[in-house]
Amino acid sequence: MRSRRIAALVLLGIAASTADAAAQATSLAAQNEQMFAEMARERAVAADRLQAIRALFARSGFIGQGNPAIARHPETPAQCRERLARERVVYADPAFEWICGAQYMAPLYDPATQRPEQARACIDQFEYPDLPCAYPVVWVKARDAALICEAEGKRLCDAHEWEGACAGSLQPPDYRFDLAQGPPNTAVERMRAAHNRAHAADKAWSYGPAYRPGVCAAASEKTPGCEGGGWSQCGSNTYPAGAFPSCRSALGVYDLHGNAAEHMNLPLAPDQMASRGSRELGHTEMKGSWFIFDRYRAHEDWCRWRAPYWHGSRVMDAHSHENYHLGFRCCKTL
């Protein structure tokens, strides 16, 4: 009799676990569908493009705004919209939309020598899904980020484009391809060391010359017991995009620090540059920082800083890295 009770309890536990997993999947799917509807309504993303994006999300099973069963966001999208309305913050920019041919994108250019309309590329003003007051998409591999951008008619940004958007001035590519010798981790370390030395004197953040707590979406908390980054242990406790209007670069790009770190393309050769039309792409680089950075500054995050080869791979590797505080934003060649 006792063994039967134990067996029954085990079966009940398995059934409950299966039901919980199904409920989480359903909730994630519902959350994603709401986001897709907002993308269609707010950014006029076409139905055929949304269908391709929806398929990429569904194939992953994890891409979305985090595990809704455990995420604890400091602010809701509705609270974000209400507060920004009270503060009279408006993110729509008709001039940018005319230049970029899309809502919520900013032109990339050098203000010292160019006008915005001379830009040859634009970047999303917010982390994907590039909507004010929407939570950033996380749990996305670099490959899927590139494919989602492609489905939108955009592309993944090169590292120097993200850096220019942050620093307020797009500069010519400065990749030290001559140092890209040996295995990828060695090549990246040589290139990043030379790059970081070259820019150490002009260290800056999107909002100014020194790091300032409280300016960006970086004062949230990790889920208790979150160790190692598992789906069921670590909530994506992000803020709505654009919730911190002062976390803005001179080029009008937001949330480049805090909230979610971002996948970017780091080319190790000229034919791996997305900005020059490559679809092969280079290697992964994580840009920015994440939602607890004011509490735990684990690394540098100034604009032109290049990170170590953390969880490194080719961007288009099917096993490229994903986690609960890693997202992306797209660029677009004009």
Short mmCIF file of C-alpha atoms in Angstrom, two decimals:
data_model
loop_
_atom_site.label_atom_id
_atom_site.label_comp_id
_atom_site.label_asym_id
_atom_site.label_seq_id
_atom_site.Cartn_x
_atom_site.Cartn_y
_atom_site.Cartn_z
CA MET A 1 0.00 0.00 0.00
CA ARG A 2 2.80 2.40 0.94
CA SER A 3 4.60 1.77 -2.36
CA ARG A 4 1.38 2.51 -4.24
CA ARG A 5 1.01 5.81 -2.41
CA ILE A 6 4.60 6.73 -3.26
CA ALA A 7 4.06 5.82 -6.91
CA ALA A 8 0.88 7.88 -6.97
CA LEU A 9 2.68 10.88 -5.45
CA VAL A 10 5.47 10.57 -8.00
CA LEU A 11 2.92 10.49 -10.84
CA LEU A 12 1.15 13.51 -9.36
CA GLY A 13 4.47 15.34 -9.13
CA ILE A 14 5.29 14.55 -12.74
CA ALA A 15 1.82 15.63 -13.83
CA ALA A 16 2.10 18.88 -11.86
CA SER A 17 5.53 19.57 -13.30
CA THR A 18 4.25 18.89 -16.82
CA ALA A 19 1.25 21.15 -16.21
CA ASP A 20 3.49 23.93 -14.87
CA ALA A 21 5.73 23.66 -17.92
CA ALA A 22 2.71 23.76 -20.23
CA ALA A 23 1.28 26.76 -18.38
CA GLN A 24 4.59 28.60 -18.64
CA ALA A 25 4.81 27.84 -22.37
CA THR A 26 1.23 29.02 -22.89
CA SER A 27 1.88 32.17 -20.89
CA LEU A 28 5.07 32.87 -22.85
CA ALA A 29 3.23 32.32 -26.12
CA ALA A 30 0.45 34.67 -25.03
CA GLN A 31 2.99 37.28 -23.96
CA ASN A 32 4.72 37.01 -27.32
CA GLU A 33 1.45 37.33 -29.23
CA GLN A 34 0.65 40.51 -27.33
CA MET A 35 4.09 41.85 -28.24
CA PHE A 36 3.62 40.95 -31.92
CA ALA A 37 0.29 42.81 -31.91
CA GLU A 38 2.00 45.88 -30.45
CA MET A 39 4.73 45.67 -33.10
CA ALA A 40 2.08 45.63 -35.83
CA ARG A 41 0.15 48.49 -34.26
CA GLU A 42 2.98 50.76 -33.11
CA ARG A 43 5.68 50.08 -35.71
CA ALA A 44 3.52 48.88 -38.62
CA VAL A 45 5.49 45.64 -38.96
CA ALA A 46 3.90 43.85 -41.92
CA ALA A 47 2.00 40.59 -41.47
CA ASP A 48 4.41 38.53 -43.57
CA ARG A 49 7.39 39.81 -41.58
CA LEU A 50 5.60 39.09 -38.31
CA GLN A 51 4.88 35.57 -39.46
CA ALA A 52 8.58 34.94 -40.10
CA ILE A 53 9.47 36.44 -36.70
CA ARG A 54 6.76 34.39 -34.98
CA ALA A 55 8.21 31.20 -36.49
CA LEU A 56 11.69 32.01 -35.13
CA PHE A 57 10.28 32.60 -31.64
CA ALA A 58 8.24 29.39 -31.78
CA ARG A 59 11.16 27.29 -32.98
CA SER A 60 13.24 28.42 -29.99
CA GLY A 61 10.60 27.89 -27.33
CA PHE A 62 12.35 30.38 -25.04
CA ILE A 63 12.71 33.66 -26.96
CA GLY A 64 10.53 36.34 -25.42
CA GLN A 65 10.51 38.86 -22.61
CA GLY A 66 11.68 36.31 -20.04
CA ASN A 67 10.04 33.50 -18.11
CA PRO A 68 6.70 35.05 -17.13
CA ALA A 69 6.26 32.61 -14.25
CA ILE A 70 9.17 34.06 -12.27
CA ALA A 71 9.95 37.52 -13.72
CA ARG A 72 9.45 40.38 -11.27
CA HIS A 73 9.62 43.65 -13.18
CA PRO A 74 10.09 46.91 -11.22
CA GLU A 75 7.51 48.66 -13.41
CA THR A 76 4.71 47.54 -15.74
CA PRO A 77 4.32 48.79 -19.32
CA ALA A 78 1.11 50.58 -18.30
CA GLN A 79 2.85 52.34 -15.40
CA CYS A 80 5.68 53.31 -17.77
CA ARG A 81 3.25 54.83 -20.31
CA GLU A 82 1.33 56.71 -17.63
CA ARG A 83 4.49 58.13 -16.06
CA LEU A 84 6.02 59.19 -19.38
CA ALA A 85 2.74 60.87 -20.32
CA ARG A 86 2.78 62.82 -17.04
CA GLU A 87 6.39 63.81 -17.71
CA ARG A 88 5.48 64.73 -21.30
CA VAL A 89 8.09 62.41 -22.75
CA VAL A 90 7.44 61.70 -26.43
CA TYR A 91 9.66 59.27 -28.33
CA ALA A 92 8.11 59.54 -31.80
CA ASP A 93 10.43 61.55 -34.06
CA PRO A 94 9.08 62.33 -37.55
CA ALA A 95 12.50 63.52 -38.77
CA PHE A 96 14.17 60.26 -37.74
CA GLU A 97 11.32 58.25 -39.25
CA TRP A 98 11.71 60.10 -42.56
CA ILE A 99 15.48 59.47 -42.64
CA CYS A 100 15.35 55.83 -41.51
CA GLY A 101 12.10 54.82 -43.17
CA ALA A 102 10.96 53.20 -39.93
CA GLN A 103 9.54 54.17 -36.56
CA TYR A 104 11.85 54.25 -33.51
CA MET A 105 15.17 54.20 -35.36
CA ALA A 106 17.94 56.81 -35.13
CA PRO A 107 20.41 57.80 -37.87
CA LEU A 108 24.07 56.92 -37.31
CA TYR A 109 26.46 59.70 -38.29
CA ASP A 110 29.26 61.95 -37.04
CA PRO A 111 27.75 65.30 -35.94
CA ALA A 112 31.15 66.96 -36.36
CA THR A 113 31.17 66.39 -40.11
CA GLN A 114 27.68 65.27 -41.13
CA ARG A 115 23.99 66.06 -40.88
CA PRO A 116 21.49 63.36 -39.79
CA GLU A 117 20.10 63.03 -43.31
CA GLN A 118 23.58 62.07 -44.55
CA ALA A 119 23.54 58.89 -42.45
CA ARG A 120 24.07 55.63 -44.30
CA ALA A 121 22.68 53.47 -41.51
CA CYS A 122 20.20 53.65 -38.64
CA ILE A 123 19.92 51.80 -35.34
CA ASP A 124 16.91 50.86 -33.21
CA GLN A 125 16.35 53.45 -30.51
CA PHE A 126 15.34 50.74 -28.03
CA GLU A 127 16.24 47.13 -27.41
CA TYR A 128 14.17 44.69 -29.42
CA PRO A 129 11.17 44.73 -29.94
CA ASP A 130 12.08 48.42 -30.27
CA LEU A 131 8.94 49.73 -28.59
CA PRO A 132 8.77 52.31 -25.78
CA CYS A 133 7.52 50.76 -22.54
CA ALA A 134 7.91 47.15 -23.78
CA TYR A 135 10.19 44.74 -21.94
CA PRO A 136 13.28 43.73 -23.94
CA VAL A 137 13.39 40.37 -25.67
CA VAL A 138 15.88 37.98 -24.05
CA TRP A 139 16.74 34.27 -24.17
CA VAL A 140 17.75 34.79 -27.79
CA LYS A 141 20.80 33.25 -29.46
CA ALA A 142 23.00 35.53 -31.58
CA ARG A 143 21.99 33.54 -34.67
CA ASP A 144 18.28 34.06 -33.96
CA ALA A 145 18.88 37.76 -33.25
CA ALA A 146 20.48 38.11 -36.69
CA LEU A 147 17.62 36.19 -38.33
CA ILE A 148 14.95 38.24 -36.53
CA CYS A 149 16.62 41.46 -37.68
CA GLU A 150 16.73 40.06 -41.23
CA ALA A 151 13.03 39.17 -41.04
CA GLU A 152 12.37 42.82 -40.13
CA GLY A 153 14.27 44.01 -43.21
CA LYS A 154 17.15 45.06 -40.96
CA ARG A 155 20.39 43.42 -39.80
CA LEU A 156 22.46 42.88 -36.69
CA CYS A 157 24.69 45.85 -35.90
CA ASP A 158 28.47 45.76 -36.14
CA ALA A 159 30.26 46.54 -32.87
CA HIS A 160 31.53 49.95 -34.06
CA GLU A 161 27.98 51.02 -34.98
CA TRP A 162 26.66 50.27 -31.49
CA GLU A 163 29.66 52.10 -30.02
CA GLY A 164 29.03 55.14 -32.22
CA ALA A 165 25.35 55.19 -31.27
CA CYS A 166 26.38 55.16 -27.61
CA ALA A 167 29.22 57.68 -27.83
CA GLY A 168 27.17 60.08 -29.95
CA SER A 169 29.42 59.91 -33.00
CA LEU A 170 29.78 57.19 -35.61
CA GLN A 171 33.45 56.85 -36.46
CA PRO A 172 35.03 54.84 -39.31
CA PRO A 173 35.48 51.14 -38.52
CA ASP A 174 38.68 50.61 -36.53
CA TYR A 175 38.92 46.83 -36.41
CA ARG A 176 42.54 45.70 -36.13
CA PHE A 177 42.21 42.87 -38.62
CA ASP A 178 46.00 42.63 -38.71
CA LEU A 179 45.83 41.30 -35.14
CA ALA A 180 43.16 38.67 -35.91
CA GLN A 181 45.61 35.76 -35.90
CA GLY A 182 45.26 32.37 -34.27
CA PRO A 183 42.11 30.87 -32.71
CA PRO A 184 39.12 33.22 -32.27
CA ASN A 185 39.59 33.78 -28.53
CA THR A 186 43.20 34.84 -29.11
CA ALA A 187 42.31 37.03 -32.09
CA VAL A 188 39.51 38.76 -30.21
CA GLU A 189 41.71 39.37 -27.16
CA ARG A 190 44.43 40.97 -29.28
CA MET A 191 41.96 43.15 -31.16
CA ARG A 192 40.01 44.25 -28.09
CA ALA A 193 43.15 45.05 -26.11
CA ALA A 194 44.42 47.35 -28.88
CA HIS A 195 40.98 48.94 -29.31
CA ASN A 196 40.44 49.55 -25.59
CA ARG A 197 43.90 51.11 -25.21
CA ALA A 198 43.17 53.43 -28.13
CA HIS A 199 39.92 54.65 -26.56
CA ALA A 200 40.83 54.70 -22.88
CA ALA A 201 41.42 58.46 -22.96
CA ASP A 202 37.94 59.23 -24.38
CA LYS A 203 36.04 56.89 -22.06
CA ALA A 204 32.39 57.98 -21.82
CA TRP A 205 28.85 56.72 -21.28
CA SER A 206 25.84 57.53 -23.44
CA TYR A 207 24.70 60.22 -20.98
CA GLY A 208 28.07 61.76 -20.09
CA PRO A 209 31.75 61.39 -19.17
CA ALA A 210 31.32 59.39 -15.93
CA TYR A 211 29.22 56.47 -14.72
CA ARG A 212 26.18 57.65 -12.77
CA PRO A 213 23.91 55.28 -10.81
CA GLY A 214 20.19 55.85 -11.22
CA VAL A 215 20.34 57.19 -14.78
CA CYS A 216 19.64 53.91 -16.57
CA ALA A 217 17.58 50.76 -15.97
CA ALA A 218 20.12 49.13 -13.67
CA ALA A 219 18.68 49.02 -10.14
CA SER A 220 16.50 45.90 -10.35
CA GLU A 221 17.32 42.66 -8.52
CA LYS A 222 18.19 39.07 -9.37
CA THR A 223 15.73 36.34 -8.55
CA PRO A 224 16.61 34.75 -5.16
CA GLY A 225 18.53 31.56 -5.82
CA CYS A 226 19.48 32.56 -9.35
CA GLU A 227 22.83 30.89 -9.89
CA GLY A 228 24.07 29.95 -13.33
CA GLY A 229 21.30 31.52 -15.36
CA GLY A 230 18.67 28.78 -15.73
CA TRP A 231 15.24 29.40 -17.29
CA SER A 232 13.40 28.21 -14.17
CA GLN A 233 15.73 29.91 -11.69
CA CYS A 234 16.44 33.36 -13.14
CA GLY A 235 13.75 35.89 -13.92
CA SER A 236 14.36 38.58 -16.53
CA ASN A 237 13.58 41.34 -14.06
CA THR A 238 13.91 44.11 -16.61
CA TYR A 239 12.36 47.55 -16.84
CA PRO A 240 10.19 48.70 -19.74
CA ALA A 241 12.29 50.16 -22.56
CA GLY A 242 12.58 53.93 -22.41
CA ALA A 243 11.54 54.03 -18.75
CA PHE A 244 14.65 56.15 -18.09
CA PRO A 245 14.52 59.03 -20.62
CA SER A 246 17.87 60.42 -19.44
CA CYS A 247 19.58 57.15 -20.41
CA ARG A 248 19.99 58.57 -23.89
CA SER A 249 22.91 59.19 -26.21
CA ALA A 250 23.47 62.36 -28.22
CA LEU A 251 22.24 60.46 -31.29
CA GLY A 252 18.90 59.72 -29.63
CA VAL A 253 19.44 56.07 -28.72
CA TYR A 254 18.20 54.71 -25.37
CA ASP A 255 19.02 52.00 -22.83
CA LEU A 256 22.54 51.33 -24.04
CA HIS A 257 23.45 50.71 -20.40
CA GLY A 258 21.40 48.54 -18.05
CA ASN A 259 18.24 46.52 -18.75
CA ALA A 260 19.60 43.83 -21.12
CA ALA A 261 23.07 43.31 -22.52
CA GLU A 262 23.05 43.11 -26.32
CA HIS A 263 24.35 40.78 -29.02
CA MET A 264 26.47 42.53 -31.66
CA ASN A 265 28.57 41.35 -34.59
CA LEU A 266 32.35 41.52 -34.13
CA PRO A 267 34.05 40.96 -37.52
CA LEU A 268 37.51 39.43 -37.62
CA ALA A 269 37.84 40.18 -41.34
CA PRO A 270 36.33 42.79 -43.70
CA ASP A 271 34.03 40.25 -45.33
CA GLN A 272 32.36 39.60 -41.95
CA MET A 273 31.07 43.18 -41.55
CA ALA A 274 27.27 43.39 -41.50
CA SER A 275 27.55 47.07 -42.43
CA ARG A 276 29.20 46.00 -45.70
CA GLY A 277 26.53 43.47 -46.55
CA SER A 278 27.93 40.29 -44.99
CA ARG A 279 25.40 37.60 -44.15
CA GLU A 280 28.11 35.22 -42.98
CA LEU A 281 28.92 37.62 -40.13
CA GLY A 282 31.74 37.38 -37.61
CA HIS A 283 31.88 36.52 -33.93
CA THR A 284 29.70 37.39 -30.98
CA GLU A 285 30.25 40.35 -28.71
CA MET A 286 28.07 41.38 -25.78
CA LYS A 287 27.52 45.11 -25.46
CA GLY A 288 26.22 47.26 -22.62
CA SER A 289 25.22 45.95 -19.20
CA TRP A 290 22.09 44.67 -17.47
CA PHE A 291 19.32 45.32 -15.00
CA ILE A 292 21.31 44.96 -11.72
CA PHE A 293 24.40 46.87 -12.83
CA ASP A 294 23.99 49.73 -10.34
CA ARG A 295 24.15 47.10 -7.59
CA TYR A 296 26.84 44.90 -9.11
CA ARG A 297 29.25 46.38 -11.64
CA ALA A 298 30.77 43.15 -12.85
CA HIS A 299 32.70 44.68 -15.76
CA GLU A 300 33.23 47.90 -17.68
CA ASP A 301 30.39 49.27 -19.82
CA TRP A 302 31.61 52.55 -21.29
CA CYS A 303 30.56 53.16 -24.86
CA ARG A 304 33.57 52.08 -26.89
CA TRP A 305 34.71 49.32 -24.51
CA ARG A 306 34.98 45.90 -26.12
CA ALA A 307 34.29 42.88 -23.97
CA PRO A 308 36.22 39.63 -23.60
CA TYR A 309 35.18 36.63 -25.67
CA TRP A 310 32.47 35.63 -23.16
CA HIS A 311 30.56 32.54 -24.34
CA GLY A 312 32.09 33.33 -27.72
CA SER A 313 31.14 31.74 -31.03
CA ARG A 314 30.38 32.70 -34.59
CA VAL A 315 27.22 34.81 -34.69
CA MET A 316 25.54 32.30 -37.01
CA ASP A 317 26.47 29.28 -34.88
CA ALA A 318 23.28 27.37 -34.04
CA HIS A 319 24.61 26.98 -30.48
CA SER A 320 25.48 30.64 -29.85
CA HIS A 321 24.84 31.90 -26.35
CA GLU A 322 21.50 32.90 -24.81
CA ASN A 323 20.51 33.92 -21.29
CA TYR A 324 17.97 35.79 -19.16
CA HIS A 325 19.61 39.23 -19.41
CA LEU A 326 20.90 39.17 -22.99
CA GLY A 327 18.96 40.75 -25.85
CA PHE A 328 19.76 42.73 -29.00
CA ARG A 329 18.80 45.63 -31.23
CA CYS A 330 18.92 45.92 -35.01
CA CYS A 331 20.57 48.23 -37.51
CA LYS A 332 19.47 49.09 -41.03
CA THR A 333 21.54 50.05 -44.04
CA LEU A 334 20.07 52.98 -45.97
#
